[in-house]
Coordinates of C-alpha atoms in Angstrom, one line a residue:
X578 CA -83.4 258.5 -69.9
X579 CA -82.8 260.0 -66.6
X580 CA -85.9 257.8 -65.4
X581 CA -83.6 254.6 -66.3
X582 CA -80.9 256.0 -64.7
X583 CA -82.4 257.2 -61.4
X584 CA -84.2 253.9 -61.3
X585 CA -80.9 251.8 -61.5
X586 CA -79.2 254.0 -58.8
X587 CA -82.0 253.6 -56.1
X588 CA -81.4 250.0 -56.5
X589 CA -77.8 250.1 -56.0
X590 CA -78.0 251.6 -53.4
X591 CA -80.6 249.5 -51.8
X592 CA -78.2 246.4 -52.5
X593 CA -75.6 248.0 -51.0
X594 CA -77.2 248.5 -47.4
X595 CA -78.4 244.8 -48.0
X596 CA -74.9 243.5 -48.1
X597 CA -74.3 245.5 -45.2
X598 CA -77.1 244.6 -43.0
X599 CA -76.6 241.3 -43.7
X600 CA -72.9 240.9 -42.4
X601 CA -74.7 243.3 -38.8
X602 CA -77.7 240.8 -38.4
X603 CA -76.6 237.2 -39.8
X604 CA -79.3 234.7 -39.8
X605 CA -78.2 231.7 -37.4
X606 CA -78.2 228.6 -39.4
X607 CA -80.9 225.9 -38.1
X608 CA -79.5 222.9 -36.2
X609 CA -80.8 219.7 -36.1
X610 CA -80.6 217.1 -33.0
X611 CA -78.5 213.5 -33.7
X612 CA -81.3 211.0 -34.5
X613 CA -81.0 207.9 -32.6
X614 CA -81.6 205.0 -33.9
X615 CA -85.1 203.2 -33.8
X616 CA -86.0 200.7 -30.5
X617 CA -85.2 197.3 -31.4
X618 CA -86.6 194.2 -29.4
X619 CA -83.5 191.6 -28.2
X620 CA -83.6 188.3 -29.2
X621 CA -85.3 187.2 -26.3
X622 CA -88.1 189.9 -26.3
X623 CA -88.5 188.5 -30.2
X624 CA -88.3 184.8 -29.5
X625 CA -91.0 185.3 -26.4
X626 CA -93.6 187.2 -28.6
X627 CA -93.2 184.7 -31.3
X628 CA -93.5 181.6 -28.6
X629 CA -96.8 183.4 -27.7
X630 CA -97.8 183.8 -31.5
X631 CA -97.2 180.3 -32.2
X632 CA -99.2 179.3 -29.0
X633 CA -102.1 181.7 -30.3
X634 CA -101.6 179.2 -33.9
X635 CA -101.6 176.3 -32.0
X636 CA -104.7 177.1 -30.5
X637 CA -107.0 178.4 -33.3
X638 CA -105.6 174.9 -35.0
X639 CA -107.2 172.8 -32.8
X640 CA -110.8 174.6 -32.2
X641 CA -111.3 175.6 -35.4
X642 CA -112.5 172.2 -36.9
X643 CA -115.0 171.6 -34.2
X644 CA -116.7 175.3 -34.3
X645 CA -119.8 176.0 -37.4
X646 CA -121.8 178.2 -38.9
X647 CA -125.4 178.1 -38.4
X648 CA -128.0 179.5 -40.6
X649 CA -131.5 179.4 -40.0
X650 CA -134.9 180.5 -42.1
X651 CA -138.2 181.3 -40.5
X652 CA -141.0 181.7 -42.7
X653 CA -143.4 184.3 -41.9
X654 CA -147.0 182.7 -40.5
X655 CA -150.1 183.0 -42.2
X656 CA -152.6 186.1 -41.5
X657 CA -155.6 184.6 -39.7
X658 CA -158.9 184.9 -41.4
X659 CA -162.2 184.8 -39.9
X660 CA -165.3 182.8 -41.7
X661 CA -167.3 184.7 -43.9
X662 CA -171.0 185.8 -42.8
X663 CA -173.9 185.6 -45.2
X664 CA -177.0 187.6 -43.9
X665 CA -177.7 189.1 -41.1
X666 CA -175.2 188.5 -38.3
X667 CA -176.3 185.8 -36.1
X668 CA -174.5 183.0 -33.5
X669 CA -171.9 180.9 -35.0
X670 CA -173.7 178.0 -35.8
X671 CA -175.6 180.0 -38.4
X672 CA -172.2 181.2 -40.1
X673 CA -170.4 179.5 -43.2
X674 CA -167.2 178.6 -43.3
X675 CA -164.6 179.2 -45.7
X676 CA -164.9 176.1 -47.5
X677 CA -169.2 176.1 -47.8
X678 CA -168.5 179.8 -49.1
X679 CA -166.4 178.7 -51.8
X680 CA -168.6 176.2 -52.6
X681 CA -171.9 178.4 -52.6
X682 CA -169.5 180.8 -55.1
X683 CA -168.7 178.1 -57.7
X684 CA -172.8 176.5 -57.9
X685 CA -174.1 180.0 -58.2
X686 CA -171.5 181.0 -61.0
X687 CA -172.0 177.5 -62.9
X688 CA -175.8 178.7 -63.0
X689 CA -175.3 182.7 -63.5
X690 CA -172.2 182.8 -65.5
X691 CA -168.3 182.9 -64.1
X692 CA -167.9 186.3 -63.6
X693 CA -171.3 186.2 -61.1
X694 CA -170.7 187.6 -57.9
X695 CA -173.4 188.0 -55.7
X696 CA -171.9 188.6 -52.3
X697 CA -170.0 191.6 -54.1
X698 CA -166.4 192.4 -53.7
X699 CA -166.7 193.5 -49.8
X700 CA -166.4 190.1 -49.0
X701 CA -163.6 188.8 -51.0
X702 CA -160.7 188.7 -49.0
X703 CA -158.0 190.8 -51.2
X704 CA -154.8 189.1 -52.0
X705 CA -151.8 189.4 -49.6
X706 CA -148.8 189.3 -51.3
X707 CA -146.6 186.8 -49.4
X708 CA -143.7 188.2 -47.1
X709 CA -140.7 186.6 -47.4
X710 CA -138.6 184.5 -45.0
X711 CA -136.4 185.8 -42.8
X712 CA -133.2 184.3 -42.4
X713 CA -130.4 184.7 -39.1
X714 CA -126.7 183.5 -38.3
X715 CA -124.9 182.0 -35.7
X716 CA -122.5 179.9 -34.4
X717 CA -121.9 176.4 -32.7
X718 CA -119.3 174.0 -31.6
X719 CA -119.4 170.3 -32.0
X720 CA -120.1 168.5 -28.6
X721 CA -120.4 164.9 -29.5
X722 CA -119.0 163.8 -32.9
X723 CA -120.0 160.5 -33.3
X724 CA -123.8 161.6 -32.5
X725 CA -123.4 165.1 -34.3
X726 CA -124.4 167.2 -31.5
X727 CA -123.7 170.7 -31.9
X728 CA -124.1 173.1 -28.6
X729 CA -125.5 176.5 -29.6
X730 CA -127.6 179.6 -28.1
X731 CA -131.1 178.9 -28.1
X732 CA -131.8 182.8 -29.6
X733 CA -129.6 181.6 -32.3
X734 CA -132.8 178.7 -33.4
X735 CA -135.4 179.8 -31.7
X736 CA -138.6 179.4 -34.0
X737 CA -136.6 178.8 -36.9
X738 CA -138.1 176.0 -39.8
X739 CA -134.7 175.2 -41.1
X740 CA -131.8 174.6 -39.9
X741 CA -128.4 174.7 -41.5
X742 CA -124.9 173.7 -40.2
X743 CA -122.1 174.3 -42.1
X744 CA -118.8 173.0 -40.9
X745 CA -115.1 174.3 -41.3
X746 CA -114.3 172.6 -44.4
X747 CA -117.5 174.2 -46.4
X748 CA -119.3 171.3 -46.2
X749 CA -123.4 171.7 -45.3
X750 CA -125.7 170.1 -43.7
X751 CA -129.3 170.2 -42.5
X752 CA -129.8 170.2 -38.7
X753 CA -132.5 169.7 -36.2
X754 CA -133.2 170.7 -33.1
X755 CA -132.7 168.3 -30.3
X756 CA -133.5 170.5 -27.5
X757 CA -133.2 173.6 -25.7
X758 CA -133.2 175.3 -22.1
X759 CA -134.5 179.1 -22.7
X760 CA -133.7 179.9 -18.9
X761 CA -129.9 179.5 -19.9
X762 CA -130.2 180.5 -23.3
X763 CA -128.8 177.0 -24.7
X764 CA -129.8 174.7 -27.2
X765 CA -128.7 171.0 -29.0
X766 CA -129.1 170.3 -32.6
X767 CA -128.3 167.5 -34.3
X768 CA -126.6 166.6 -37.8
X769 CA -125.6 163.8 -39.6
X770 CA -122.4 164.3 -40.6
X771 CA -118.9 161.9 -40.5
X772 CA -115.3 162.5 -39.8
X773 CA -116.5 165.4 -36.9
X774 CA -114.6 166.5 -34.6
X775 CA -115.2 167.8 -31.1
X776 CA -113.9 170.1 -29.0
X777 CA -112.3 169.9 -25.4
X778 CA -114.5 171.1 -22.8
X779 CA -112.8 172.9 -19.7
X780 CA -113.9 174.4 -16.4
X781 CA -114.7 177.8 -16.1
X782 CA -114.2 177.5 -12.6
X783 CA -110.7 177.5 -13.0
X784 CA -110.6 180.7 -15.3
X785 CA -109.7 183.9 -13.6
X786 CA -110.1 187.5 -14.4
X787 CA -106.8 188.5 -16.8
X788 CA -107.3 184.9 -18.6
X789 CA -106.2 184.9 -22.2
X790 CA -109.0 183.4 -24.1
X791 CA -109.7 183.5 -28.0
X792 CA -113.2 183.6 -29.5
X793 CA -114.2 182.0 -32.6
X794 CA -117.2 182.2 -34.8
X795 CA -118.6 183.3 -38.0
X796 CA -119.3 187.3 -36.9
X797 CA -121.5 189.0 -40.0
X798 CA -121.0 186.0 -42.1
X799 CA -117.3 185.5 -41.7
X800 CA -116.8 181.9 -40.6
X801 CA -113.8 180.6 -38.8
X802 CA -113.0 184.1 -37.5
X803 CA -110.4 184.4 -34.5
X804 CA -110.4 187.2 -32.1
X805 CA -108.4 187.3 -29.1
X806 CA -109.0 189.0 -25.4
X807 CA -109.0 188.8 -21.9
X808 CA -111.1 187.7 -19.6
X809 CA -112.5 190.6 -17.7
X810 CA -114.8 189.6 -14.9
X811 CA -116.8 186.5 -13.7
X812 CA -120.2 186.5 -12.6
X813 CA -121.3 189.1 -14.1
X814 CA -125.5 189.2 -13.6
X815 CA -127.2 190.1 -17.1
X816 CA -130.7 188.5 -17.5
X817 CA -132.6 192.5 -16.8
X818 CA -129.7 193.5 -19.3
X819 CA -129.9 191.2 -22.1
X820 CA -133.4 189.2 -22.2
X821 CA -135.8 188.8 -18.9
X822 CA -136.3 185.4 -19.7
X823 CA -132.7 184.6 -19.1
X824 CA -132.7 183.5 -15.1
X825 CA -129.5 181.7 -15.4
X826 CA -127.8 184.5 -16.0
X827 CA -123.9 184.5 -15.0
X828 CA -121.6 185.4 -17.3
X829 CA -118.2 185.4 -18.2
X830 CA -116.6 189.0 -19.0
X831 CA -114.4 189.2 -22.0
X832 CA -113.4 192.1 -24.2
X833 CA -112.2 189.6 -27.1
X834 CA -114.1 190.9 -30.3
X835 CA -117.7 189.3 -30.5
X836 CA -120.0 190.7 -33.5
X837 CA -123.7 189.3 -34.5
X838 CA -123.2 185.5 -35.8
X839 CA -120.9 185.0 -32.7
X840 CA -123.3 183.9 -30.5
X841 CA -123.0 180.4 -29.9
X842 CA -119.2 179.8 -30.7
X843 CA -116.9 179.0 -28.1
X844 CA -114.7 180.8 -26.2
X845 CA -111.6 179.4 -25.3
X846 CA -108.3 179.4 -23.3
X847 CA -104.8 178.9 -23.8
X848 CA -104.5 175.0 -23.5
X849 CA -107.3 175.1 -26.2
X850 CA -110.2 174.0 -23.9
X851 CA -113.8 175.6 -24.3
X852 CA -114.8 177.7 -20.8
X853 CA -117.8 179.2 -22.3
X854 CA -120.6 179.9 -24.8
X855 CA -120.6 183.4 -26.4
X856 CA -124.2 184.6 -26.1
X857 CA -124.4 188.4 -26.3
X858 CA -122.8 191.9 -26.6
X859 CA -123.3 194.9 -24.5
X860 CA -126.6 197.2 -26.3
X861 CA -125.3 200.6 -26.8
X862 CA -127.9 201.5 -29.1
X863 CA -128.0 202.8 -32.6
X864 CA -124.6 204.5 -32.6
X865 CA -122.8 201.3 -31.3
X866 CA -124.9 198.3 -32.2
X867 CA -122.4 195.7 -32.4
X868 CA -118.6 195.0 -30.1
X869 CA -118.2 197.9 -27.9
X870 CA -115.4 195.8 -26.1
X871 CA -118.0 194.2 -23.6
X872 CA -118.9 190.4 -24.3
X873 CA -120.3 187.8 -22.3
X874 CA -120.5 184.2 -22.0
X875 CA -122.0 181.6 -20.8
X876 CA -119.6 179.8 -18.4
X877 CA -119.1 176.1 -19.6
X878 CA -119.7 174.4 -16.3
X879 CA -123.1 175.6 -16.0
X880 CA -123.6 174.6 -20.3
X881 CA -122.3 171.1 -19.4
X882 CA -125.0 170.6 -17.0
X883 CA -127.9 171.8 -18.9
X884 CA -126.4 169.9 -21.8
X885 CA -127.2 166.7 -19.8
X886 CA -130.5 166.9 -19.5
X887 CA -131.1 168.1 -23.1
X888 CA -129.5 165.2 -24.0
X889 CA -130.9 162.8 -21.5
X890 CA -134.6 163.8 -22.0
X891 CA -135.0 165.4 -18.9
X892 CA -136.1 169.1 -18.1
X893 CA -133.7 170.9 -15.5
X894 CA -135.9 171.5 -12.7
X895 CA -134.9 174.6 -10.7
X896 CA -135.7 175.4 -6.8
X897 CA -138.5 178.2 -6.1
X898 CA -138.8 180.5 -3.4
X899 CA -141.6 182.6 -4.0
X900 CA -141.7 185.8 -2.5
X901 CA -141.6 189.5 -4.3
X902 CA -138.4 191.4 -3.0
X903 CA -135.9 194.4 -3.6
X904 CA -132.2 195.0 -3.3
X905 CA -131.5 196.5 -0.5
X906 CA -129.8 199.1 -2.2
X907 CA -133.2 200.3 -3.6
X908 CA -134.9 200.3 0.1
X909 CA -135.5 203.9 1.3
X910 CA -132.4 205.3 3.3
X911 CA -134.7 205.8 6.6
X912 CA -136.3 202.8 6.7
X913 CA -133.0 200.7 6.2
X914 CA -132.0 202.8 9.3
X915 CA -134.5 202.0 11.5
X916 CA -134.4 198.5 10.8
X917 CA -130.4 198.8 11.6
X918 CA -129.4 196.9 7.8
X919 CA -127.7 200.2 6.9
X920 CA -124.7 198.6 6.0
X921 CA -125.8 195.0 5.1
X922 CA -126.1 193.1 1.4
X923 CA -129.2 191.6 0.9
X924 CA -132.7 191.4 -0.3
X925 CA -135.9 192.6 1.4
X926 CA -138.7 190.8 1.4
X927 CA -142.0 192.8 0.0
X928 CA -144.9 190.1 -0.3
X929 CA -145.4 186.5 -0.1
X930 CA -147.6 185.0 -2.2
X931 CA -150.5 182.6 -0.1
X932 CA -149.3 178.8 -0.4
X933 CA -145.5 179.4 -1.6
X934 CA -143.0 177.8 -0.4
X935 CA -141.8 181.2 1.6
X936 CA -144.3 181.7 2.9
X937 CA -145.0 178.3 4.1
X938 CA -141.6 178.2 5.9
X939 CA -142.4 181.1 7.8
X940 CA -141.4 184.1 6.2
X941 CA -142.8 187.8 6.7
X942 CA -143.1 191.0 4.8
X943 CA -140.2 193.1 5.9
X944 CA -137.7 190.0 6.4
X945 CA -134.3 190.9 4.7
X946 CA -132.9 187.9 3.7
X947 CA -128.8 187.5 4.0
X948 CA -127.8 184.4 3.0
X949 CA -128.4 180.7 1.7
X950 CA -126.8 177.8 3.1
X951 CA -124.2 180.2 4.8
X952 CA -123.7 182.0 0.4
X953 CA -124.0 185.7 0.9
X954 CA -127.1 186.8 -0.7
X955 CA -125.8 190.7 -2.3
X956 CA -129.2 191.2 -4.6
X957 CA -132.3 189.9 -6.1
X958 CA -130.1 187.9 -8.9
X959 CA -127.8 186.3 -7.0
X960 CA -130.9 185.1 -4.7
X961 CA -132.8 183.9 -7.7
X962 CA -129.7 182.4 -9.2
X963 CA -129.0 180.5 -5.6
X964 CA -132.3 179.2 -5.2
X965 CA -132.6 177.8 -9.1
X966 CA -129.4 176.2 -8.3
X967 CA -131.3 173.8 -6.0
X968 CA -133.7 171.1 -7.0
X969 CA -137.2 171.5 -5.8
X970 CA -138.1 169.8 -2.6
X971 CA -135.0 170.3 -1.8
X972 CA -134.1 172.4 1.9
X973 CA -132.0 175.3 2.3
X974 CA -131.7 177.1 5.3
X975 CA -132.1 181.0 4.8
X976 CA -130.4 183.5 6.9
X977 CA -132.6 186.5 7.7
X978 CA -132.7 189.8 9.4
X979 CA -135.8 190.3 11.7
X980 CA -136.8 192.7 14.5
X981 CA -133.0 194.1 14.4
X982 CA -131.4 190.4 15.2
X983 CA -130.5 187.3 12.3
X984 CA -132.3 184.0 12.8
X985 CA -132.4 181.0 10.4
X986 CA -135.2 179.8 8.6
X987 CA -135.1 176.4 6.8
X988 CA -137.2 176.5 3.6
X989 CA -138.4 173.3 1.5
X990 CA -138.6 174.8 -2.4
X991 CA -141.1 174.4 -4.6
X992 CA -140.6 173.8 -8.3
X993 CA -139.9 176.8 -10.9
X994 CA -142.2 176.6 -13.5
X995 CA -140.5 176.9 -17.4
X996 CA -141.7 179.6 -19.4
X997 CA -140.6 178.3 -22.1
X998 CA -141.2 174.7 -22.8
X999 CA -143.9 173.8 -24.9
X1000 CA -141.2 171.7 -27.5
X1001 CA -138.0 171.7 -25.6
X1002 CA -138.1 168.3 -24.6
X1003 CA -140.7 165.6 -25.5
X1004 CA -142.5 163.5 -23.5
X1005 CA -141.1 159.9 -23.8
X1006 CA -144.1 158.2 -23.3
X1007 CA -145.8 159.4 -26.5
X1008 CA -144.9 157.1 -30.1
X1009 CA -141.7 158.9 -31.7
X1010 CA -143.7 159.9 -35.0
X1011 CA -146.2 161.6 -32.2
X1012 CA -143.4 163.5 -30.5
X1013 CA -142.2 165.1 -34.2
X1014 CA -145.4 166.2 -35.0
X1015 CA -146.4 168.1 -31.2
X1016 CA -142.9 169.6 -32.1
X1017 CA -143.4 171.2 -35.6
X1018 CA -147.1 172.5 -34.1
X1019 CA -145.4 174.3 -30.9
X1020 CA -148.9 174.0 -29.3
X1021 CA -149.8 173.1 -25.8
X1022 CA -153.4 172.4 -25.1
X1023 CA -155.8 171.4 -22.3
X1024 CA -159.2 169.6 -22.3
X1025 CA -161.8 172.4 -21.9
X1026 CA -163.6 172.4 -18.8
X1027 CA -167.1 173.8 -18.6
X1028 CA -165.4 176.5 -15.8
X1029 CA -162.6 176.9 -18.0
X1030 CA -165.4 177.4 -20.6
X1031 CA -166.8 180.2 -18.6
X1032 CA -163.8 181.8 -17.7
X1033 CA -163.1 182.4 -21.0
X1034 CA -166.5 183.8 -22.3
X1035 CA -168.1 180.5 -23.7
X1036 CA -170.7 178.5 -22.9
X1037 CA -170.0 175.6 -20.8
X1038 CA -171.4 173.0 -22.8
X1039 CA -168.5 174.0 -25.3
X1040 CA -166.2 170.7 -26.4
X1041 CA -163.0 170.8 -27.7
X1042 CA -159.6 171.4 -26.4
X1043 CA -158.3 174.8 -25.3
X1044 CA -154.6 176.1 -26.3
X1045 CA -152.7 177.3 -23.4
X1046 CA -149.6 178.3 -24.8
X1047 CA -148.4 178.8 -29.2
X1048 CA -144.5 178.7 -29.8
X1049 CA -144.1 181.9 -31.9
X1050 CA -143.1 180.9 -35.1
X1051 CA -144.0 177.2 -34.7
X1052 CA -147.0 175.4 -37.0
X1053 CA -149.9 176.4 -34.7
X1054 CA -148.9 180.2 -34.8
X1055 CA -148.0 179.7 -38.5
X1056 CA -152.1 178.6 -38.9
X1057 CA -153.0 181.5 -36.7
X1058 CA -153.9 179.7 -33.5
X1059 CA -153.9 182.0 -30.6
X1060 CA -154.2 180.9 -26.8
X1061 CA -157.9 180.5 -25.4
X1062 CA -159.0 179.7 -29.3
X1063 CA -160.8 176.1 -28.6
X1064 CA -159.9 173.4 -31.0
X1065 CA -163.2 171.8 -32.3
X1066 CA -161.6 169.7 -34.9
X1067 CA -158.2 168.3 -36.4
X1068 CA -158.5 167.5 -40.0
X1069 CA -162.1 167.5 -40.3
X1070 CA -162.3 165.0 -37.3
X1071 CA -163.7 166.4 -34.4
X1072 CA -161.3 166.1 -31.1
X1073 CA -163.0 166.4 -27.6
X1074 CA -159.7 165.0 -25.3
X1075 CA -156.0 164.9 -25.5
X1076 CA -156.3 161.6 -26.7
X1077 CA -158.6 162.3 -29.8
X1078 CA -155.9 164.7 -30.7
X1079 CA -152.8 162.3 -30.6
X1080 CA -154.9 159.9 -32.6
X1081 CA -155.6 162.1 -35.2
X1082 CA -152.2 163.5 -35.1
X1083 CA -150.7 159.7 -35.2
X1084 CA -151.9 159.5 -38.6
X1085 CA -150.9 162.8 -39.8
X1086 CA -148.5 163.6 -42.4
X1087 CA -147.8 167.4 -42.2
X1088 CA -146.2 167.8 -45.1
X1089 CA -149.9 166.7 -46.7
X1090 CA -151.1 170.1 -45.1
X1091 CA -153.3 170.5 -42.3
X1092 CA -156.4 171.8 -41.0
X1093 CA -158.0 172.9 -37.5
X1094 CA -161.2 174.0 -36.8
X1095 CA -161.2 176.4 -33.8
X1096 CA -163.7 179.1 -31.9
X1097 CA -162.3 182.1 -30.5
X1098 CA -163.7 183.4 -26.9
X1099 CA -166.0 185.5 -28.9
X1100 CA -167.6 182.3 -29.9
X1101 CA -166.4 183.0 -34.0
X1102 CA -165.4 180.1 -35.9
X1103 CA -162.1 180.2 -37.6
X1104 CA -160.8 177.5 -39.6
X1105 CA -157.0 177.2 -40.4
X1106 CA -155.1 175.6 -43.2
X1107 CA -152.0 175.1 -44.2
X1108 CA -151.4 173.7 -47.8
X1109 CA -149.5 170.7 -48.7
X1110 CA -145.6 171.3 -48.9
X1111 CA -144.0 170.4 -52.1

């Protein structure tokens, strides 16, 4: 009881000196500041944002009908089989081919029963089970409507065996290629197609750095997909950064957003007017393998003038110097000091190829070269750039530094030679049905010489005709053709010249299948064959 009661007293009394402490220390109350209300644009700030908006509308309106999808397939090529030997090994004359060997098979099992085998298993070729095609994306915009040409990237079609355009209303149609220009990375295809429309081309001469410009495409699949940007430089020099085959190589810098199966869309600016050719993202690697905010294009004025020759059936034929040379800015410090060029943009001269047109004109190891036609010269690219600009046999004058003093040296260029163009334009003087079929092989051959013979390890009373150069992914590297195999026969007819090629190839239908006899340098016979396509 007196626990209860000495309990309830203790807490009295702590109450008590709570009620009093709390009237000596009272807790402040918190205070809160006035909110103010939120920002709010004026009328003005509202009506100038949406006069900009509808201008962005406006835009994507009129573009969007004249920019596609394209889709292409590639089918994987066939492994290449060497013929069978029977025996002991001996020279190629004394091997069977593939089509005696499966002919020896089926007499000896009509006599010994079908499951005979005498050669054993070693040398029946095990089953390869088929890879399947592989398939890519890009973009395009429409050109020429009433022809149907579509401007694209040539990466976007290179090697591909279909082609597959599908326009803004859904509708799809099969495309071909009409031609391409790897140097600038641009190519024409071709659809049949009404009611087109094309776009406006502009001058991206006239664009400057801060530019609005919109980009549209079909990024991952997305078609008709707007993005919007700036532009943020001009002349930017990316063929060592993108693809080394890429000489033409100034681009237009934009951070609008460009994703794989943008490439080959336009890019556009405010009055609705193409200024370039989306081509290509920064790399950053695994982490960031698509936009990283860093986009170039291919500057329209430079796309309208290789578009002319696709279309007119003429390669662009680009001025050549030929010498080997370094930036400047990659010279050793002390040896940019004693020739006094400290301070200088330029390119250095390090060799000069025998018979080029460098070295013709004059030039030395050691020159640095400043500038052409009076155009500063700031590093290898812009030099390359400058001279390709020119057509060969053309003169330019360069300005050089030499024994601490600048002199001029005029300079009569040679002609670049294309890397890449086995199919990109055909020649006009072969029959049309001709020119399809050289296309779809992607072969370029020579008539075998007997030094060309030796050269390659044969004897020199070998005939035939000897493949320079196989398109990857074309017909001939489909059959298995590699360069330096000699071509002994075309459909079971044998070809010793250009001409018993085209004859045979006149009266070809590929879609029958094909077949081409061939020896390798080794001297082995290979024969290739494509089956009829259903």
């Amino acid at each position: 009881m007196w626990t209860n009661a000495r309990k309830w007293l203790i807490l009295a009394v702590l109450l008590s000196l709570g009620l009093s402490l709390g009237g000596a220390f009272s807790v402040p109350s918190p205070t809160y500041a006035a909110q103010e209300p939120p920002l709010q644009a004026t009328a003005e700030q509202l009506e100038s944002i949406e006069a900009l908006s509808a201008a962005f509308r406006a835009v994507a309106k009129a573009v969007r009908p004249s920019v596609v999808s394209i889709r292409v397939t590639k089918y994987p090529p066939h492994r290449r089989t060497e013929d069978f030997e029977f025996g002991a090994p001996g020279p190629p004359a004394q091997r069977r081919s593939p089509e005696e060997y499966d002919e020896l098979r089926r007499r000896l099992r009509e006599f010994f029963g079908p499951d005979f085998d005498f050669f054993g298993p070693r040398v029946v070729p095990k089953k390869i089970r088929p890879r399947r095609p592989t398939r890519g994306l890009g973009s395009g915009v429409i050109v020429d409507a009433k022809k149907g040409y579509i401007l694209t990237n040539y990466h976007v079609i290179e090697g591909a065996d279909e082609i597959q355009v599908k326009l803004h209303n859904g509708y799809r149609y099969g495309a071909k290629e009409l031609g391409h220009d790897a140097r600038a990375d641009l190519a024409i295809v071709e659809i049949d197609a009404p009611d087109l429309q094309q776009a406006r081309l502009g001058s991206s001469a006239q664009a400057e750095p801060g530019d609005i410009v919109l980009a549209i495409g079909s990024p991952w699949g997305l078609d008709q997909t707007v993005t919007q940007g700036i532009i943020s430089a001009k002349g930017r020099s990316i063929g060592s950064l993108l693809d080394p085959r890429i000489s033409d190589a100034v681009a237009i810098q934009t951070d609008a957003a460009v994703n794989p199966g943008n490439s080959g869309g336009p890019l556009v600016n405010i009055h609705g007017e193409v200024i370039g050719i989306n081509r290509a993202i920064r790399p950053q690697g695994a982490l960031a393998p698509s936009y990283a905010g860093v986009v170039f294009a291919v500057p329209i004025d430079h796309a309208k003038k290789v578009m002319e020759h696709i279309i007119s059936g003429e390669p662009l034929k680009r001025g050549y110097l030929g010498v080997f040379m370094r930036d400047l800015a990659d010279v050793d410090s002390a040896l940019l000091k004693s020739l006094a060029v400290e301070h200088r943009p330029g390119v250095m001269v390090l060799k000069l190829p025998a018979g080029q047109p460098a070295h013709k004109a004059g030039l030395e190891a050691g020159d640095v070269i400043l500038a052409v036609d009076g155009q500063t010269i700031t590093d290898s690219a812009t030099l390359q750039r400058t001279i390709a600009a020119n057509p060969p046999r053309s003169q330019v004058v360069l300005t050089i530094w030499r024994n601490k003093k600048t002199m001029e040296i005029p300079v009569e260029l040679g002609e670049q030679t294309p890397d890449e163009q086995l199919t990109a334009l055909a020649p006009e003087r072969q029959a049309p049905a001709t020119i399809e079929k050289i296309e779809k092989m992607g072969l370029q051959i020579s008539e075998l010489t007997p030094e060309k013979a030796k050269q390659i390890g044969l004897p020199a009373d070998t005939e035939g005709l000897l493949v320079e150069k196989v398109q990857r992914d074309g017909l001939a590297h489909q059959l298995g053709l590699q360069p330096n195999d000699v071509i002994t026969k075309l459909q079971q007819q044998r070809v010793r010249t250009i001409e018993d090629f085209n004859d045979v190839l006149t009266d070809l239908s590929l879609a029958e299948g094909i077949s081409v006899t061939a020896v390798n340098k080794s001297g082995n016979k290979f024969s290739y064959r494509r089956s009829p396509q259903n």
